[in-house]
Tab-separated table of C-alpha atoms and ligand atoms in Angstrom:
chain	number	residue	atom	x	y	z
A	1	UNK	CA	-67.970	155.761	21.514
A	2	UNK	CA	-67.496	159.161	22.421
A	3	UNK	CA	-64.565	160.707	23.952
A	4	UNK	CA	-66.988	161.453	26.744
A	5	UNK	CA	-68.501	158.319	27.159
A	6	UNK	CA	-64.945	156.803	27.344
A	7	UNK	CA	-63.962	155.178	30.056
A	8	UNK	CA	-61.339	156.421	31.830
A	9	UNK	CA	-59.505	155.112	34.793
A	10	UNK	CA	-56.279	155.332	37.515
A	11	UNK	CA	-54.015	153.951	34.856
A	12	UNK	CA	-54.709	156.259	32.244
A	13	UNK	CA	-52.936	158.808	34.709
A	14	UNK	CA	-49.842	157.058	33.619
A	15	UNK	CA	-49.862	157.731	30.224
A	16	UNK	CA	-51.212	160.923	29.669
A	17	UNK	CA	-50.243	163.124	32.231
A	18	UNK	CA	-47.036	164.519	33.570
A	19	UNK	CA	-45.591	162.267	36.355
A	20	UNK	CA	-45.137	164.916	38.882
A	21	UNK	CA	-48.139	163.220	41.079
A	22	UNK	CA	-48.527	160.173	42.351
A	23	UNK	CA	-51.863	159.513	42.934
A	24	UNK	CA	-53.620	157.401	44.957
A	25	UNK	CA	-54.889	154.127	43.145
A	26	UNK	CA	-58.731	154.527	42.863
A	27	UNK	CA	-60.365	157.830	41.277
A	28	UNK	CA	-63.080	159.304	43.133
A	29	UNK	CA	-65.985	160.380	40.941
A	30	UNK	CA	-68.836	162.357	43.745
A	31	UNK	CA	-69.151	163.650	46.967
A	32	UNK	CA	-71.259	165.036	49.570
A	33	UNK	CA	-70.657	166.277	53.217
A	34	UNK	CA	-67.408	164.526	54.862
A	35	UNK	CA	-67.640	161.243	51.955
A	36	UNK	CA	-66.949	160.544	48.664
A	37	UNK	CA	-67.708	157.827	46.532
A	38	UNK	CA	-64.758	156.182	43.682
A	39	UNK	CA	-65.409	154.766	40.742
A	40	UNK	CA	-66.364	151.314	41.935
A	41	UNK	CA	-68.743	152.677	44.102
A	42	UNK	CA	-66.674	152.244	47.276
A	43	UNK	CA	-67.337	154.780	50.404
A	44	UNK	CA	-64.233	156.688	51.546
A	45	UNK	CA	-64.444	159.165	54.900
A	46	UNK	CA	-62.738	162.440	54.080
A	47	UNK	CA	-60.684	163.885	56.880
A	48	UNK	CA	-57.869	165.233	54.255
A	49	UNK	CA	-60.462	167.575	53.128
A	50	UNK	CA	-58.492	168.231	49.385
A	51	UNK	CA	-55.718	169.544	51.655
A	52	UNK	CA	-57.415	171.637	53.793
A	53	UNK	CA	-59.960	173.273	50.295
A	54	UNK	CA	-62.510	171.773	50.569
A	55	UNK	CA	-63.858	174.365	53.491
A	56	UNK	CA	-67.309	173.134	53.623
A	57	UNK	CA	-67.112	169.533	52.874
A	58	UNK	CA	-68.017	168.219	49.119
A	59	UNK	CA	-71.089	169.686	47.221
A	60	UNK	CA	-72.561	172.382	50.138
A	61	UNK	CA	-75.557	172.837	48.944
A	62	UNK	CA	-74.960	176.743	49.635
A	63	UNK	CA	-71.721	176.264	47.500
A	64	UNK	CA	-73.764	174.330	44.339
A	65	UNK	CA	-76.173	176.954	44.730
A	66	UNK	CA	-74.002	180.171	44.455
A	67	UNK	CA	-72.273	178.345	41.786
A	68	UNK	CA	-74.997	177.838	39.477
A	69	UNK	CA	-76.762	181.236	39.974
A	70	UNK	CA	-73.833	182.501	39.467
A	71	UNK	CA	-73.094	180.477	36.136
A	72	UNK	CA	-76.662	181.424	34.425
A	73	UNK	CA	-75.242	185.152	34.967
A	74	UNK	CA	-72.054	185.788	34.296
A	75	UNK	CA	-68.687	183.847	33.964
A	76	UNK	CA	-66.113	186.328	32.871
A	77	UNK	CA	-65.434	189.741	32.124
A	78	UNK	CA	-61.527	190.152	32.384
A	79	UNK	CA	-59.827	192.900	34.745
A	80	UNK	CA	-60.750	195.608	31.803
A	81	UNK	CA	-64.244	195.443	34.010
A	82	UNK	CA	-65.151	194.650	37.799
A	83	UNK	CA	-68.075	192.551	38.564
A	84	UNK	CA	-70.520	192.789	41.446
A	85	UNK	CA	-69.310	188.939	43.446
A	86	UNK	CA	-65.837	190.343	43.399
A	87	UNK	CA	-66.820	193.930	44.919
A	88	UNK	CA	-68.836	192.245	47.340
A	89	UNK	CA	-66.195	189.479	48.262
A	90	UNK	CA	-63.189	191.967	49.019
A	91	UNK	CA	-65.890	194.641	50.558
A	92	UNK	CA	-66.596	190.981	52.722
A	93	UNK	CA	-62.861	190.612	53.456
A	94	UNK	CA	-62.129	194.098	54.591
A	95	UNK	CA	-64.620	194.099	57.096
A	96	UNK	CA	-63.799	190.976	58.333
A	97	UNK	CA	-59.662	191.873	58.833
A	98	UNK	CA	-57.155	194.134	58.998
A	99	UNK	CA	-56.979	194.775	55.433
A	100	UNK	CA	-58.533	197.707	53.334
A	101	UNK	CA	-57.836	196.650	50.270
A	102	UNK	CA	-57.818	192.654	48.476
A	103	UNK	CA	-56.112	191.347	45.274
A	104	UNK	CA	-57.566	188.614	43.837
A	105	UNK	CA	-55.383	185.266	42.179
A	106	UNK	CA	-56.558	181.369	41.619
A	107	UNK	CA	-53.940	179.985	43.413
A	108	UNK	CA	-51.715	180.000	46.903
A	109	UNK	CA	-48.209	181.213	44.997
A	110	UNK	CA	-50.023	183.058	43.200
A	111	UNK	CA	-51.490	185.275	46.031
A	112	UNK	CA	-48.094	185.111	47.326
A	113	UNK	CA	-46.153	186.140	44.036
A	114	UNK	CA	-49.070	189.398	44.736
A	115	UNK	CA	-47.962	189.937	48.532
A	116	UNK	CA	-43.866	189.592	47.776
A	117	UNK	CA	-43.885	191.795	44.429
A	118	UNK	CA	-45.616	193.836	46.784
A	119	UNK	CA	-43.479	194.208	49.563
A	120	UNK	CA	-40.329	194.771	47.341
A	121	UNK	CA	-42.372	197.664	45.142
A	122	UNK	CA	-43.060	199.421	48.665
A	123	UNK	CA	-39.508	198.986	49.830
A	124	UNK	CA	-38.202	200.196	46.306
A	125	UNK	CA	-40.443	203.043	46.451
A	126	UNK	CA	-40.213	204.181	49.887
A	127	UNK	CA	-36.566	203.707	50.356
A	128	UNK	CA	-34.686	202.604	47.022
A	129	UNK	CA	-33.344	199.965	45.155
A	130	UNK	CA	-31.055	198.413	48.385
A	131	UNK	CA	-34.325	197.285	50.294
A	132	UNK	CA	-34.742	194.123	48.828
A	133	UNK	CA	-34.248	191.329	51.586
A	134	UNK	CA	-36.952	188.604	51.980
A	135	UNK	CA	-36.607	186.665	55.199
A	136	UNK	CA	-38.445	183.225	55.418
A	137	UNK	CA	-38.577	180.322	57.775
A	138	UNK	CA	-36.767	176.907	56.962
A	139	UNK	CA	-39.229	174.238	56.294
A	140	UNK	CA	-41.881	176.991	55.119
A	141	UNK	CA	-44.006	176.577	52.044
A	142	UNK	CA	-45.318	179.146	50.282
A	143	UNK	CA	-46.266	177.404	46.730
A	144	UNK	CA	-44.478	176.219	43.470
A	145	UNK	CA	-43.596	179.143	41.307
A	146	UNK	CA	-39.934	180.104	40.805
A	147	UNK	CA	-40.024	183.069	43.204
A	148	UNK	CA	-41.906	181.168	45.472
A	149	UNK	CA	-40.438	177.339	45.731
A	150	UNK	CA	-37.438	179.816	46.435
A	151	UNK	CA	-38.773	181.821	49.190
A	152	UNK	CA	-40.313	178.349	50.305
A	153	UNK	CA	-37.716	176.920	53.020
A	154	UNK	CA	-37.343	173.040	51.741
A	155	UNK	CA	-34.839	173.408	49.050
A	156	UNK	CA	-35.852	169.983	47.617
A	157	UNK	CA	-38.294	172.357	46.181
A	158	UNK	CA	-36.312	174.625	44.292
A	159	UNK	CA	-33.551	172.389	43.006
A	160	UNK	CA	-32.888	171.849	39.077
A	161	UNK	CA	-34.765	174.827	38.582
A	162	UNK	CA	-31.963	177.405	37.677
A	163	UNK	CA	-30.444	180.155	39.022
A	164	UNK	CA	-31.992	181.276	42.172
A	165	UNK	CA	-33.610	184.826	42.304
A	166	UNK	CA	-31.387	186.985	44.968
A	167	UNK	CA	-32.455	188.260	48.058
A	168	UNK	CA	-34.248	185.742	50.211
A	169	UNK	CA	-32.763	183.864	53.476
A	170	UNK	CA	-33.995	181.329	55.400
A	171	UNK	CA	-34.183	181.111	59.239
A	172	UNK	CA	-35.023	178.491	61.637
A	173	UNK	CA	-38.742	179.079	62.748
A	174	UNK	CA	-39.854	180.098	65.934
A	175	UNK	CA	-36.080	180.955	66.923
A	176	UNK	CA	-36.223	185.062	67.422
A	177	UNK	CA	-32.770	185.052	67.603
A	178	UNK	CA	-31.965	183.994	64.527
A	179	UNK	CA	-34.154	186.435	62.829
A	180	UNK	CA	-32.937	189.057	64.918
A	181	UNK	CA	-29.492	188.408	63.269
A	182	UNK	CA	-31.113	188.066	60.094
A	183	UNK	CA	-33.247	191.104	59.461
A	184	UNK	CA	-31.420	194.134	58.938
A	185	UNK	CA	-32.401	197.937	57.212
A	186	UNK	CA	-31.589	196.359	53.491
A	187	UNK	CA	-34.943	193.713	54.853
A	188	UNK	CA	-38.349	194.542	52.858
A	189	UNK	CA	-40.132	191.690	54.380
A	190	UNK	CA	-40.231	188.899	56.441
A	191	UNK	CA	-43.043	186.048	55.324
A	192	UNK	CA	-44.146	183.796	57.693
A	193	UNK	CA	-47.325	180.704	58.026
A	194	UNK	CA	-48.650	181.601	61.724
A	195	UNK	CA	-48.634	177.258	61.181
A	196	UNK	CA	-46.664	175.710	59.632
A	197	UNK	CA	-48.728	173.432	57.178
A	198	UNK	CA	-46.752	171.303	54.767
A	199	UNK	CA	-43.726	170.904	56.659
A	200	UNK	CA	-45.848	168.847	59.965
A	201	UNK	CA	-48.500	171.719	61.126
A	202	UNK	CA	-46.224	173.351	63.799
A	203	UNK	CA	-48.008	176.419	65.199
A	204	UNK	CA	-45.524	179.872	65.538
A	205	UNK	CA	-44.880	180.565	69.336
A	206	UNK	CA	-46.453	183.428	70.820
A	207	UNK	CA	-43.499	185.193	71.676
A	208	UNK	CA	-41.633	184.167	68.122
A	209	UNK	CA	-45.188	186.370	66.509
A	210	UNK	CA	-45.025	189.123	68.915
A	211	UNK	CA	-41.039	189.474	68.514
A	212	UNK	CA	-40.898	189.286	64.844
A	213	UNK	CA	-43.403	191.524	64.464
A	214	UNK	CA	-41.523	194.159	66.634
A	215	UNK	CA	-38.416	193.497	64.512
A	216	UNK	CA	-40.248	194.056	61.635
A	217	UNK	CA	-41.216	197.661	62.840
A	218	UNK	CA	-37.958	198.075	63.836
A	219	UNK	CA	-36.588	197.830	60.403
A	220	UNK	CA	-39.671	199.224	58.250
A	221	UNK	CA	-39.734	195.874	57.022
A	222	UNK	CA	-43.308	194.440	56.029
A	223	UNK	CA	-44.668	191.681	58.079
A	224	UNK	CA	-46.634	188.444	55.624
A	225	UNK	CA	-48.292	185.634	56.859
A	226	UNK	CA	-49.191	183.397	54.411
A	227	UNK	CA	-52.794	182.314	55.932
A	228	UNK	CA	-52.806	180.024	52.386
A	229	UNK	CA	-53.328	176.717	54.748
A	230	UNK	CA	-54.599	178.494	58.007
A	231	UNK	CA	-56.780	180.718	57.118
A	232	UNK	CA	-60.949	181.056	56.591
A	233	UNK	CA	-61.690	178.957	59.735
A	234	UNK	CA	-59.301	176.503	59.876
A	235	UNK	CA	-57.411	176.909	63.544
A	236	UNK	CA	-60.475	178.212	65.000
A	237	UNK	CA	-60.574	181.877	64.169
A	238	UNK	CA	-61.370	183.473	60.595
A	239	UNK	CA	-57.497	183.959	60.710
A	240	UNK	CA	-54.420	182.277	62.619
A	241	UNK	CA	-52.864	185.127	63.306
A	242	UNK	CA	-56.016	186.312	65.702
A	243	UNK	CA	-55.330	183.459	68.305
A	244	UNK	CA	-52.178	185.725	68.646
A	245	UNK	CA	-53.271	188.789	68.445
A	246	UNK	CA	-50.614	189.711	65.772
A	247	UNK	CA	-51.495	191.694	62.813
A	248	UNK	CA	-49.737	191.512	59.469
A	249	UNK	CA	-48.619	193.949	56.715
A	250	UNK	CA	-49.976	191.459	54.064
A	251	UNK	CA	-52.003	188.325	54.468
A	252	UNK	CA	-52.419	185.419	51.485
A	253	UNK	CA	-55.363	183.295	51.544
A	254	UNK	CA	-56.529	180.548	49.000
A	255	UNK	CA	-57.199	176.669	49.677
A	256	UNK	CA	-60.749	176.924	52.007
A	257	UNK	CA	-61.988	180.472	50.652
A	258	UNK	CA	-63.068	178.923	47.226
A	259	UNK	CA	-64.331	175.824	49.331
A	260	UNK	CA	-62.899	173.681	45.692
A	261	UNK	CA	-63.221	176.491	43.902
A	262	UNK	CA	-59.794	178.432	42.857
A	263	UNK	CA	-59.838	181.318	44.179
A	264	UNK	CA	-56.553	183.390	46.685
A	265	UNK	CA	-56.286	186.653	47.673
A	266	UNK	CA	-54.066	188.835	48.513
A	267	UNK	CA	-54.909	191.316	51.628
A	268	UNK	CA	-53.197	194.596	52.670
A	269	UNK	CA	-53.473	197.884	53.996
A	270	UNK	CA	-54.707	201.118	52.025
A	271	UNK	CA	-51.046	202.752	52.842
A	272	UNK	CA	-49.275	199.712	51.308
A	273	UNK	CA	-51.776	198.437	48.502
A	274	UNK	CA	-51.305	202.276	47.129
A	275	UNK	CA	-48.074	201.162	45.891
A	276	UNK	CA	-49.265	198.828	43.282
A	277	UNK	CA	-50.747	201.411	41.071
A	278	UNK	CA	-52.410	200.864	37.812
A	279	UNK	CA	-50.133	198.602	35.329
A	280	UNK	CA	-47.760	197.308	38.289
A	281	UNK	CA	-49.544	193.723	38.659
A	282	UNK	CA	-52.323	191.469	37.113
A	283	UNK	CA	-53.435	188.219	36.237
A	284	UNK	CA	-56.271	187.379	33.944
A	285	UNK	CA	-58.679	185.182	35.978
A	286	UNK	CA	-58.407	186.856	39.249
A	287	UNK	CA	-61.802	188.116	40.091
A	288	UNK	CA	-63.453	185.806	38.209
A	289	UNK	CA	-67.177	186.390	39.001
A	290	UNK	CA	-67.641	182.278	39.557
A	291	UNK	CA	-64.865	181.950	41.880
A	292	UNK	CA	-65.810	185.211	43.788
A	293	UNK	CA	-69.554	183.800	44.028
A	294	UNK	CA	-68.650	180.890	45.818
A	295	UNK	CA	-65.496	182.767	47.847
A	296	UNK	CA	-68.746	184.787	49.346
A	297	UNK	CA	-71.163	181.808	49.940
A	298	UNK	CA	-67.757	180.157	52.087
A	299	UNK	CA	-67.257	183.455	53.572
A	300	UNK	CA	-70.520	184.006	54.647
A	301	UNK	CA	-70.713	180.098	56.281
A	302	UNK	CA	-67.800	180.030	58.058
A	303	UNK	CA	-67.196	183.809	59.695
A	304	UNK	CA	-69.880	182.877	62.182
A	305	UNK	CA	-69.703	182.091	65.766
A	306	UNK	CA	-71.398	178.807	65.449
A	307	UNK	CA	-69.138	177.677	62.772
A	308	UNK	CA	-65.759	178.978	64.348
A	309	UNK	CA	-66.740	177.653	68.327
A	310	UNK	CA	-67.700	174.623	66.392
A	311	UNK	CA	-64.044	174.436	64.719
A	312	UNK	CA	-62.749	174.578	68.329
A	313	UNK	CA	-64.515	172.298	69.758
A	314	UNK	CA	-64.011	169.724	67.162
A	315	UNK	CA	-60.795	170.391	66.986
A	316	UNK	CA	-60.122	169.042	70.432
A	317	UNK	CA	-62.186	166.680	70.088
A	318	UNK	CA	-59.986	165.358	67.182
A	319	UNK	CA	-56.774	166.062	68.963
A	320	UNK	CA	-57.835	164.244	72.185
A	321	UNK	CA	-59.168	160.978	70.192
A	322	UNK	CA	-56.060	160.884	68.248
A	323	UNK	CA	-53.826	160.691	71.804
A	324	UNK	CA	-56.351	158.097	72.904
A	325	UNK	CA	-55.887	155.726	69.185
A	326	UNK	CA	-52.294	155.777	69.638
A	327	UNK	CA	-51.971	155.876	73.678
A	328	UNK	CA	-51.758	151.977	73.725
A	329	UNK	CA	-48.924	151.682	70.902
A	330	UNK	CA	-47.250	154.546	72.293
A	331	UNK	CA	-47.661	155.898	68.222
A	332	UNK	CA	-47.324	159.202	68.307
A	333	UNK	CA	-44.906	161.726	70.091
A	334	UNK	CA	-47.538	163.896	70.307
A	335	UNK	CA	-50.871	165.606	68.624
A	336	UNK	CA	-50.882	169.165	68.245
A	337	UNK	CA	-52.378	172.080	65.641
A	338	UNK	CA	-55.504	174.624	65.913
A	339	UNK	CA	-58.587	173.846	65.335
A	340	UNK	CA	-59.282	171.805	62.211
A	341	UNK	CA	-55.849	171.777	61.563
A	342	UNK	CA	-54.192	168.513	62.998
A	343	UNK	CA	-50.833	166.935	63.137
A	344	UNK	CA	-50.416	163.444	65.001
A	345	UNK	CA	-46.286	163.327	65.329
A	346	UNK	CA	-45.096	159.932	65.077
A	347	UNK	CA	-43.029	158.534	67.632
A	348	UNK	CA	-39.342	157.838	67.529
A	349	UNK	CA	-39.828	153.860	66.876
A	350	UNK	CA	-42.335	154.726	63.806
A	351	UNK	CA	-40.211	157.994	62.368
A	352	UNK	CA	-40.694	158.096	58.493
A	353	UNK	CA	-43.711	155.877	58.859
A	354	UNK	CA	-46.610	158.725	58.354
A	355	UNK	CA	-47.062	157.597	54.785
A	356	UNK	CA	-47.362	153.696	55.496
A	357	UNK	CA	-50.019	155.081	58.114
A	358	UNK	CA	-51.810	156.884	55.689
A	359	UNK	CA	-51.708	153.980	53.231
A	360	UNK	CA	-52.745	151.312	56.034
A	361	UNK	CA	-56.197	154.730	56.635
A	362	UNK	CA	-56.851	154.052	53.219
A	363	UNK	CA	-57.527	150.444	53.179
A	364	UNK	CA	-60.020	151.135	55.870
A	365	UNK	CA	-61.508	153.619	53.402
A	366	UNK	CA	-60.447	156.718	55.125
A	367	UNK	CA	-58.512	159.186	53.505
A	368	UNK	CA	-55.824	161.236	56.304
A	369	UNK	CA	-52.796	163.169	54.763
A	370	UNK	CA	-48.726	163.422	56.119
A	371	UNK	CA	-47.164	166.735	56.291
A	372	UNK	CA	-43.648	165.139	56.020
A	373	UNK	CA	-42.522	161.674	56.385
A	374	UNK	CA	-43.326	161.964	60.184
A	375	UNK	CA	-46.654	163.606	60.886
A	376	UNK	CA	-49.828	162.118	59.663
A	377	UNK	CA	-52.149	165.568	58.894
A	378	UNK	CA	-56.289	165.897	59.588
A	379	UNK	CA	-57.794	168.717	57.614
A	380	UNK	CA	-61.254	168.088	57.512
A	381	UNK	CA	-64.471	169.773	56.474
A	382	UNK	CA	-65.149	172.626	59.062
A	383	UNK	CA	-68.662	171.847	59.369
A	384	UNK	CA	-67.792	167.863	59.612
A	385	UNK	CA	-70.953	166.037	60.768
A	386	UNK	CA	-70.188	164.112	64.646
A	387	UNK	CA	-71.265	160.983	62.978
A	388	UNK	CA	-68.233	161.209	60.007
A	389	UNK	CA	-66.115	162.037	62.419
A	390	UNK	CA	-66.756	159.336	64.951
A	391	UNK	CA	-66.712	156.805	61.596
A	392	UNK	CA	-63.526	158.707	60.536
A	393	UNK	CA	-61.770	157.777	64.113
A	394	UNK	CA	-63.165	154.306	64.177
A	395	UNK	CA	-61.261	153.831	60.684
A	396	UNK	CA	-58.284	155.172	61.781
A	397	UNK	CA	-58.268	153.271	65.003
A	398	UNK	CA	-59.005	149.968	62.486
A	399	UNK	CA	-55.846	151.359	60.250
A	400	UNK	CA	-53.688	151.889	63.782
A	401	UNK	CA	-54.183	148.387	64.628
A	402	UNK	CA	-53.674	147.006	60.912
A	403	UNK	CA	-50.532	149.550	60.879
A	404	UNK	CA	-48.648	148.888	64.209
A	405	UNK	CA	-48.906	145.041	63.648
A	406	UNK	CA	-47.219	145.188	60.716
A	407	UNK	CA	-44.846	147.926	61.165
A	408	UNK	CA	-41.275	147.555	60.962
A	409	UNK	CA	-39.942	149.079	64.344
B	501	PLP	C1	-50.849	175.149	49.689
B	501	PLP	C2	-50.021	176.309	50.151
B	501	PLP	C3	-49.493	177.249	49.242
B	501	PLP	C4	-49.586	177.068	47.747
B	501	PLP	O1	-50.882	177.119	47.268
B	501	PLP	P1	-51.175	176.682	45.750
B	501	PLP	O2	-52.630	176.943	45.582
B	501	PLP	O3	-50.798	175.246	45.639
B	501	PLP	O4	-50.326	177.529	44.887
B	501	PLP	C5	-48.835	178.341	49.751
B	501	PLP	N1	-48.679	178.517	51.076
B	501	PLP	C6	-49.154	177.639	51.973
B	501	PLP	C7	-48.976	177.900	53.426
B	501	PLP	C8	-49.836	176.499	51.547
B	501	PLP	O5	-50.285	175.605	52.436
């Protein structure tokens, strides 16, 4: 038998890769739309949506088919060239935001890594070597690198990993105060998620946005919003930060603009992006024609009316069903988010339960996610059919019931 042909399964994971997952206990092997099939040919409803990627559902068939003409053309050329899906990607992404100008990365931190060595090359340039502060927000995540488990606020994160690089601080989000003690003239940037994602998908105040950014001016400081999790349709708008009407210095993007694919960017002004001149920053597959191909086809999708009213609407939909599932148990504190982005908070007789939830949603072949050990997170497909979604809430009601009756409270 072939190495192809071998048959692989869950417990394989344990033996040949790195233990720094934990995996759920069945492998799924296809999907399409809001479902996806495992290897024994059981039917799971997908409202985790690959944590929040998976833009457009499993297997669009505008995604397949952007991917494969794309793939008969051209796969790579390296950053020595450009190549046409890339130009017409960013020239997409400029007209669609604030930005001028777009970096392209594979992955969250590394769109991130882009928008902080940023920040601290314009500081360095414009005003010297002292202007090196990064602020963040406690509980923020902003991906798994060195630099950015450190700038990430949950220092379970970046513990055991050495010395830590100098220069960041951590406030409590959505508290102005404390970041108007924080930021001072030696501040290059502050980086913010308009929502919080990982840490229980906690939207930013209006007034904490609208403040910050003022302090931010204030100081000649840069304003980032990591848009990694709430960007490309997700709470409603192409971008969080326009339900607030805040613009940023520097956005990141990456999980739904590649749709699966891996794909971030990095987005910024022609003033600041002028700063990383030739030789200052790279990374091999950014650009990469495939990823850019299908970055377009998601682009093109989801920046339309239709698809972002639809977001909204479903959104509440989602939100309201949820209150009315765990109205009778009294489960959950309470449901909040944008859009497509969902958080059910659990209540104070089921705190540290979310995961025993999300467990109990997966025996009734529904796969949820936490954001913590208290909020169990919806991230669905942003063009989710009525009919998964309806099947999705029946499941969860089914898990609800299985859950609460056996809960330890
Ligand atoms: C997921 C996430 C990241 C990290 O993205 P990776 O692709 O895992 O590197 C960064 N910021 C936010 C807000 C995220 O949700």
């Amino acid at each position: 038998m072939s190495i192809q042909e071998a048959q692989v399964s869950r417990a394989d994971f344990d033996q040949v890769m790195v233990p720094n997952y934990a995996p759920a206990g069945f492998v799924p092997v296809r999907g399409a739309g809001s479902r996806l099939w495992d290897q024994s040919g059981r039917e799971l409803i997908d409202l985790s949506g690959g944590i929040a990627v998976n833009s457009l559902g499993h297997c669009h068939p505008a995604l397949v088919d952007a991917l494969t003409q794309q793939a008969n053309k051209l796969w790579h050329v390296s950053n020595v060239f450009t190549n046409e899906p890339a130009l017409r990607l960013a020239r997409k992404l400029t007209e669609a935001t604030f930005a001028d100008r777009v970096f392209f990365s594979n992955s969250g931190a590394e769109a991130n890594e882009a928008a902080l060595k940023l920040v601290r090359k314009v500081a360095s340039d414009r005003f010297g070597a002292q202007k090196y502060e990064i602020i963040s927000a406690l509980n923020s995540f902003h991906g798994r690198t060195v630099f950015t488990v450190n700038v990430g606020g949950q220092p379970k994160y970046s513990e055991g990993f050495g010395p830590r690089p100098e220069g960041i601080s951590h406030v409590p989000f959505n508290d102005l105060a404390a970041m108007e003690a924080a930021i001072s003239e030696r501040t290059c940037a502050v980086i913010l998620e308009p929502i919080q994602g990982e840490s229980g998908v906690l939207p930013a105040d209006q007034a904490y946005l609208e403040g910050v950014r003022a302090l931010c001016d204030k100081y000649d400081a840069l304003l980032v919003f990591d848009e990694v999790q709430s960007g490309m349709g997700r709470s409603g708008k192409l971008f969080a930060h326009e339900l607030y009407g805040v613009i940023p210095d520097v956005m990141s993007i990456a999980k739904s603009l590649g749709g699966g694919f891996p794909i971030s960017a990095m987005l910024t002004t022609e003033e600041y992006a002028k700063h990383l001149a030739v030789g200052t920053h790279g990374t091999t597959f950014g650009g990469n024609p495939l990823a850019c191909a299908v970055g377009e086809a998601v682009l093109d999708i989801i920046n339309t009316p239709q698809v972002l009213d639809g977001v909204t609407a479903q959104g509440e939909y989602l939100r309201e069903r949820l209150r009315a599932i765990g109205e009778p148990y009294n489960l959950f504190e309470l449901v909040r988010g944008k859009g497509l982005l969902v958080g059910a908070v659990m209540s104070a007789a089921y705190k540290g339960q979310a995961g025993a939830l999300m467990a109990a949603a997966e025996r009734e072949g529904l796969l949820v996610l936490v954001a913590g050990p208290d909020v169990i997170r919806f991230a669905p497909s942003l063009v989710i059919d009525k009919t998964d979604l309806d099947e999705g809430l029946a499941r969860f009601a089914r898990a609800v019931d299985a859950f609460v009756s056996q809960a330890q409270v």
